[in-house]
Every structure is written in C-alpha cells, then in structure tokens.
Coordinates of C-alpha atoms in Angstrom, one line a residue:
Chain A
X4 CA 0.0 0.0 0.0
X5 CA 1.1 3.5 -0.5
X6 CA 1.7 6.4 2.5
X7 CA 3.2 8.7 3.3
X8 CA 4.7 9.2 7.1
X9 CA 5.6 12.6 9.1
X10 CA 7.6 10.9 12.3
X11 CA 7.5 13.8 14.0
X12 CA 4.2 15.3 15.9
X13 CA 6.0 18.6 16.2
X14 CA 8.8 20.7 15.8
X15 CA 10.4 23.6 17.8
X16 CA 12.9 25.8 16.3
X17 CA 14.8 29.2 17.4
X18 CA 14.0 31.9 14.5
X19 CA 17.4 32.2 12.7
X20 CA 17.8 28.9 13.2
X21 CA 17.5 26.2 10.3
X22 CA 14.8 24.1 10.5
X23 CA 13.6 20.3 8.8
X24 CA 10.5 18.9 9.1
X25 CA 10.4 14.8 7.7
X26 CA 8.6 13.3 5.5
X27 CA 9.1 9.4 4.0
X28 CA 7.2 7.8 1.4
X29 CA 6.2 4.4 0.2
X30 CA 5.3 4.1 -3.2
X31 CA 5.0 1.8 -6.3
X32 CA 7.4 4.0 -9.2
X33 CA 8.2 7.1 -9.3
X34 CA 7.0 9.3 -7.2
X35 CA 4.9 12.7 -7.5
X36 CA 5.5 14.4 -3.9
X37 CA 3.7 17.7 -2.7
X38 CA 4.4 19.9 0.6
X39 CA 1.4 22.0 1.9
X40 CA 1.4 24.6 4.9
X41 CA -1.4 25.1 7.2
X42 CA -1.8 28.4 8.8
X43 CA -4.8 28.8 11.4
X44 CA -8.0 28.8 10.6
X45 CA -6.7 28.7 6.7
X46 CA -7.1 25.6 3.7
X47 CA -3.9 24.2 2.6
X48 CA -1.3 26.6 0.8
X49 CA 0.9 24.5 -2.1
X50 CA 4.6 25.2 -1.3
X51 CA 6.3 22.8 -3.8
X52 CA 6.3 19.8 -5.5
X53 CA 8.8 16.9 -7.1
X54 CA 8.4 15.1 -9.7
X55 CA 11.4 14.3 -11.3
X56 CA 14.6 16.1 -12.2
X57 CA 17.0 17.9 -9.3
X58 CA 16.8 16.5 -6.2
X59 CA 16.2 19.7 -4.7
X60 CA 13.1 21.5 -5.0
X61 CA 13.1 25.2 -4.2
X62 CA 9.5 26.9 -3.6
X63 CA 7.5 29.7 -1.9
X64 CA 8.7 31.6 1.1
X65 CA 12.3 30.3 0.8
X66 CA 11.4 26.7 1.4
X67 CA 13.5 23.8 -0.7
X68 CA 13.1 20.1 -0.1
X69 CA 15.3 17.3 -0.6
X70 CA 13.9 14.4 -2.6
X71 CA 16.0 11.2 -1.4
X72 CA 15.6 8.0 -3.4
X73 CA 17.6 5.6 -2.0
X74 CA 15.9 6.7 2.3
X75 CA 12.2 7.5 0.6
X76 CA 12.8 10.7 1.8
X77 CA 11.6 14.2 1.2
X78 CA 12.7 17.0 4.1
X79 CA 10.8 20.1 3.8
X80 CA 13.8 23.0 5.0
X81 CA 14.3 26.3 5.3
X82 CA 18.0 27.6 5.6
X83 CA 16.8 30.2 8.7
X84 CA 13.5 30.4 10.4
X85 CA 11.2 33.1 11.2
X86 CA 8.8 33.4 13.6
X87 CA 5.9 33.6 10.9
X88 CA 6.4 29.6 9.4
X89 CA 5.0 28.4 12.7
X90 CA 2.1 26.2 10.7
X91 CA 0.6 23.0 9.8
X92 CA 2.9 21.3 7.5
X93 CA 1.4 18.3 5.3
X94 CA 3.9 15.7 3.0
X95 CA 1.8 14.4 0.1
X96 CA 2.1 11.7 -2.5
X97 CA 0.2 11.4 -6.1
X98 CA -1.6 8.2 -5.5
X99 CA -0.4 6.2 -8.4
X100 CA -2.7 3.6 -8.3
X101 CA -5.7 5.8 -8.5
X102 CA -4.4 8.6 -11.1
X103 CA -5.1 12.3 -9.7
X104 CA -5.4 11.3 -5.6
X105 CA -3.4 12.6 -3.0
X106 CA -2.4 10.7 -0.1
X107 CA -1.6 12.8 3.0
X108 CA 0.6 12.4 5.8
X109 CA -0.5 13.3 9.4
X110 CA 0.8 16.7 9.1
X111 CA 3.8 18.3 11.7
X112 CA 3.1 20.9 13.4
X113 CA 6.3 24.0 13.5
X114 CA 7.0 26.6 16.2
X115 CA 9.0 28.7 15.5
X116 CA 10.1 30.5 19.0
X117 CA 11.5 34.0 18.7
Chain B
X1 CA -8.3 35.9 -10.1
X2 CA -9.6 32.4 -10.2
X3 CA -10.3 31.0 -6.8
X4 CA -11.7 28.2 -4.9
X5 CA -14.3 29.1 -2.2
X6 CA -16.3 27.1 0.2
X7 CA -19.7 28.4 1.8
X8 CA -20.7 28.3 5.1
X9 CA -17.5 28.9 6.2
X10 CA -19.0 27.9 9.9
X11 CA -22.0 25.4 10.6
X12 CA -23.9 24.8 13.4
X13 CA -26.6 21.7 12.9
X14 CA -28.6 18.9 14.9
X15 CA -28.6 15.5 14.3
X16 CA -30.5 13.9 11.7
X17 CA -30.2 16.9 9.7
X18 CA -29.1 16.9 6.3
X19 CA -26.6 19.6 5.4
X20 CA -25.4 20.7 2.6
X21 CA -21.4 22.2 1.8
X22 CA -20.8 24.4 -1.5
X23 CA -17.5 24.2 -3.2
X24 CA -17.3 26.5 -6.1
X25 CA -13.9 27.1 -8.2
X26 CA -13.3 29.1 -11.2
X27 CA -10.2 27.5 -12.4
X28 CA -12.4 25.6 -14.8
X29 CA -10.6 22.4 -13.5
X30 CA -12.0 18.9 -14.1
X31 CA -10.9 17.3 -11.2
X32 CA -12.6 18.0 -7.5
X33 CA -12.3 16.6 -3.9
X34 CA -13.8 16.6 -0.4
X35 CA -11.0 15.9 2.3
X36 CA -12.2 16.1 6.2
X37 CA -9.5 17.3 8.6
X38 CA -9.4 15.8 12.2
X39 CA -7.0 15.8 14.8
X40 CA -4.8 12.6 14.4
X41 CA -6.0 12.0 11.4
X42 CA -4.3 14.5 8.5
X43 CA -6.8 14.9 5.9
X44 CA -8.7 12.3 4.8
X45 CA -10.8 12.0 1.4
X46 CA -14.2 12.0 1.6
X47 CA -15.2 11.9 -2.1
X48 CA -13.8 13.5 -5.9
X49 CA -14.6 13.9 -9.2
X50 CA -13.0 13.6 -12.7
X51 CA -15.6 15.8 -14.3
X52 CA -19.4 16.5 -15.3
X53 CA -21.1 13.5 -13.9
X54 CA -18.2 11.7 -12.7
X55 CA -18.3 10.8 -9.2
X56 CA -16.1 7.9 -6.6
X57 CA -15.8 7.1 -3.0
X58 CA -13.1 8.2 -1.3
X59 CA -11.4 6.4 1.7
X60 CA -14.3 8.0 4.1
X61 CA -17.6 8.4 1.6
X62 CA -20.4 6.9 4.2
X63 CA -23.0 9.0 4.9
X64 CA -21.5 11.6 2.1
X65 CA -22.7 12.1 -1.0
X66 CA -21.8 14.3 -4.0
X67 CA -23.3 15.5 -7.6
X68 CA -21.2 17.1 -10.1
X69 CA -23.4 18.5 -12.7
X70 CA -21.3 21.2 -14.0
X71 CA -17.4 21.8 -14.0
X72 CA -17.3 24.4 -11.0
X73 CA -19.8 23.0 -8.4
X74 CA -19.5 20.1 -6.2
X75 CA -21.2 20.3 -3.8
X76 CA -21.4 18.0 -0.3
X77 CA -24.1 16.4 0.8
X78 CA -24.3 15.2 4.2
X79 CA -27.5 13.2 4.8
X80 CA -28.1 12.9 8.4
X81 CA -25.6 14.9 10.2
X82 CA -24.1 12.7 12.9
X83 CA -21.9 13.7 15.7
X84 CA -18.8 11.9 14.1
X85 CA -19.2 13.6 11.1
X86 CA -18.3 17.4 13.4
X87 CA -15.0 18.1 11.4
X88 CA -13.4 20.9 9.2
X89 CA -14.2 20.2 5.5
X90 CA -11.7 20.8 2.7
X91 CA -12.9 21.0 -1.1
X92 CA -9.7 21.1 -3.5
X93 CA -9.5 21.2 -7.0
X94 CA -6.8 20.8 -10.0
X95 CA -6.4 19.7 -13.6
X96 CA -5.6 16.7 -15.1
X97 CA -2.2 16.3 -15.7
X98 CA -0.8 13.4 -12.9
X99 CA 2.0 16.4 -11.6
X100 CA -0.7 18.9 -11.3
X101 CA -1.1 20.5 -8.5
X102 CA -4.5 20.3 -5.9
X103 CA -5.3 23.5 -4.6
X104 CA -7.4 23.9 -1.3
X105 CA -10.4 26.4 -0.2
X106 CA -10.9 28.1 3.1
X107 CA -12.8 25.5 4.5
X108 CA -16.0 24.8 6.1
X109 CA -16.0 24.3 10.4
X110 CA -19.0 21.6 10.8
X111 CA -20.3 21.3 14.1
X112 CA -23.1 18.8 14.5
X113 CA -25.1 18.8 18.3

C-alpha cells in the first residue's frame, strides 16, 4: 500500500535557526511528492512539489526540499527560520494507483520561538 | 483571479439533519475533492470527481454524497448529520495532468449537536 509518514508530531525551532520537518514515502514507481502549509484557521497553501529532475526543490517563502531515493525521503527545510512559518505542514504523494489522488501524511506541526 | 471558495464557512446543525457544503472554483478544473480534517488523522478523502457527472468514493464516503453536474460545483451532501461527522471540511481542486497541483479552499468548520 502507499503512505506517506511525518515521524514527527511537532517541531520547535529558534528563529534564525535552520529548521527540517520529515517526510518518507512508500510508493510503487516514481513518485509525485507535494508539501502544503497550514496556517490557522486557513485551507492548505501549495509550497512545492517533485516530480522528477534535481533533487532539490526550491519553492514559496524560501522553502526547498530534498527528494531522497535511496531513504524514501523528502525534508521540507528552510536555511533560517522566522517566527511567521510556525504552521501546519502536510507531505503528500500522487496516489499512483488511482491517477489524480493525493495521499496525505498526518501533518507536523512547527514553532518557530522567537 | 480564479479561486476556490467554500460556503458556510461555519455550521452549526442537529442530528438527523441533512446539510449541505458548496464548493465552487473558477479555475475551470476537471478534477474536485472533499477531504475532512481531524485531529490525528491529517486529511482524509471523503469523495472527488474527474468531471461533469463523474463521481467515486473516497477512503471515508459513508453518509456523504456528491453531484457534479457542471465543472465548477461540487457540492457536499451530508445526509443525516451525525456527531462523528463534526469536522473541518476541505474541497480542493486541479487539472488533469498526474504532476498537477491540488489547490485547497478556506474550509468549512461543521459542528453537529
């Protein structure tokens, strides 16, 4: 079966500071893999994507991720933290046995502490 | 600017009631979802769409039900509102291509007493 797993409930960080928040997949092929953020009381704001090409992904508000083949991985980072990325962060992957679906991970949440 | 919005933003509703979530984009997109968010759970889908007419189950579809008679509507039907179905609703929407993007409305905060 496909997922997608965020290990970690939560994650502090000092705002200067760089940050990671985990993601691993499982998944049949080649892999489609999304980040979202979460701000309160918001729906979910696209941040990037991978689907094939360079390994890392640069997208909005100075976040990159790292897609890792060989550990199934895909780290959301962020070379120096600020105070307003404390969200909701979701790891997705394409579904690719049922074409346009999105399977979600459980979603970590970031503080950022000033 | 094309958008995605979701109306009631808040609902308040008894049990037994059926309710009824609007999800309206103007990306002219063919595909649509319904995702519920609950704690512990990340988002979960409820049901989607692949365009006019076109309807599946998601992972979470009972006592949901959805009707997609033109490409910007789909709307969420809840039949009788139970207490387990109190949750923050997500309708998302994108195009076809398999590396396209979803893209989320506000959301709708369902409470059911």
């Amino acid at each position: 079966a496909q997922s997608v797993a965020q290990p970690e409930d939560q994650v502090n960080v000092a705002e200067g500071n760089p940050l990671t928040v985990k993601c691993t997949y499982s998944v049949s092929g080649n892999p489609y893999l999304f980040w979202y953020v979460q701000y309160p009381n918001r729906g979910l704001q696209f941040l990037l994507k991978y689907i094939t090409g360079d390994n890392l992904v640069k997208g909005s508000y100075g976040f990159e991720a790292e897609f890792n083949k060989s550990q199934t991985s895909f780290h959301l980072k962020k070379p120096s933290a600020l105070v307003s990325d404390s969200a909701l962060y979701f790891c997705a992957v394409r579904d690719m046995d049922s074409s346009y679906k999105l399977i979600f991970g459980s979603g970590t949440r970031l503080l950022v502490r000033p | 600017d094309a958008e995605i919005t979701q109306s009631p933003r808040h609902k308040i509703t008894e049990t037994g009631r059926q309710v009824t979530l609007a999800c309206h984009q103007t990306w002219n997109h063919n595909n649509m979802f319904w995702y519920r968010q609950d704690l512990g759970h990340g988002l979960r889908l409820i049901h989607y769409s692949y365009g006019v007419q076109d309807t599946n189950k998601g992972e979470v579809s009972d006592g949901y039900s959805v009707s997609r008679s033109n490409t910007e509507d789909l709307p969420l039907t809840l039949e009788s509102a139970a207490s387990s179905q109190t949750s923050v609703y997500f309708c998302a929407s994108s195009r076809e291509g398999l590396t396209d993007t979803q893209y989320f409305g506000p959301g709708t905060r369902l409470t059911v007493l």
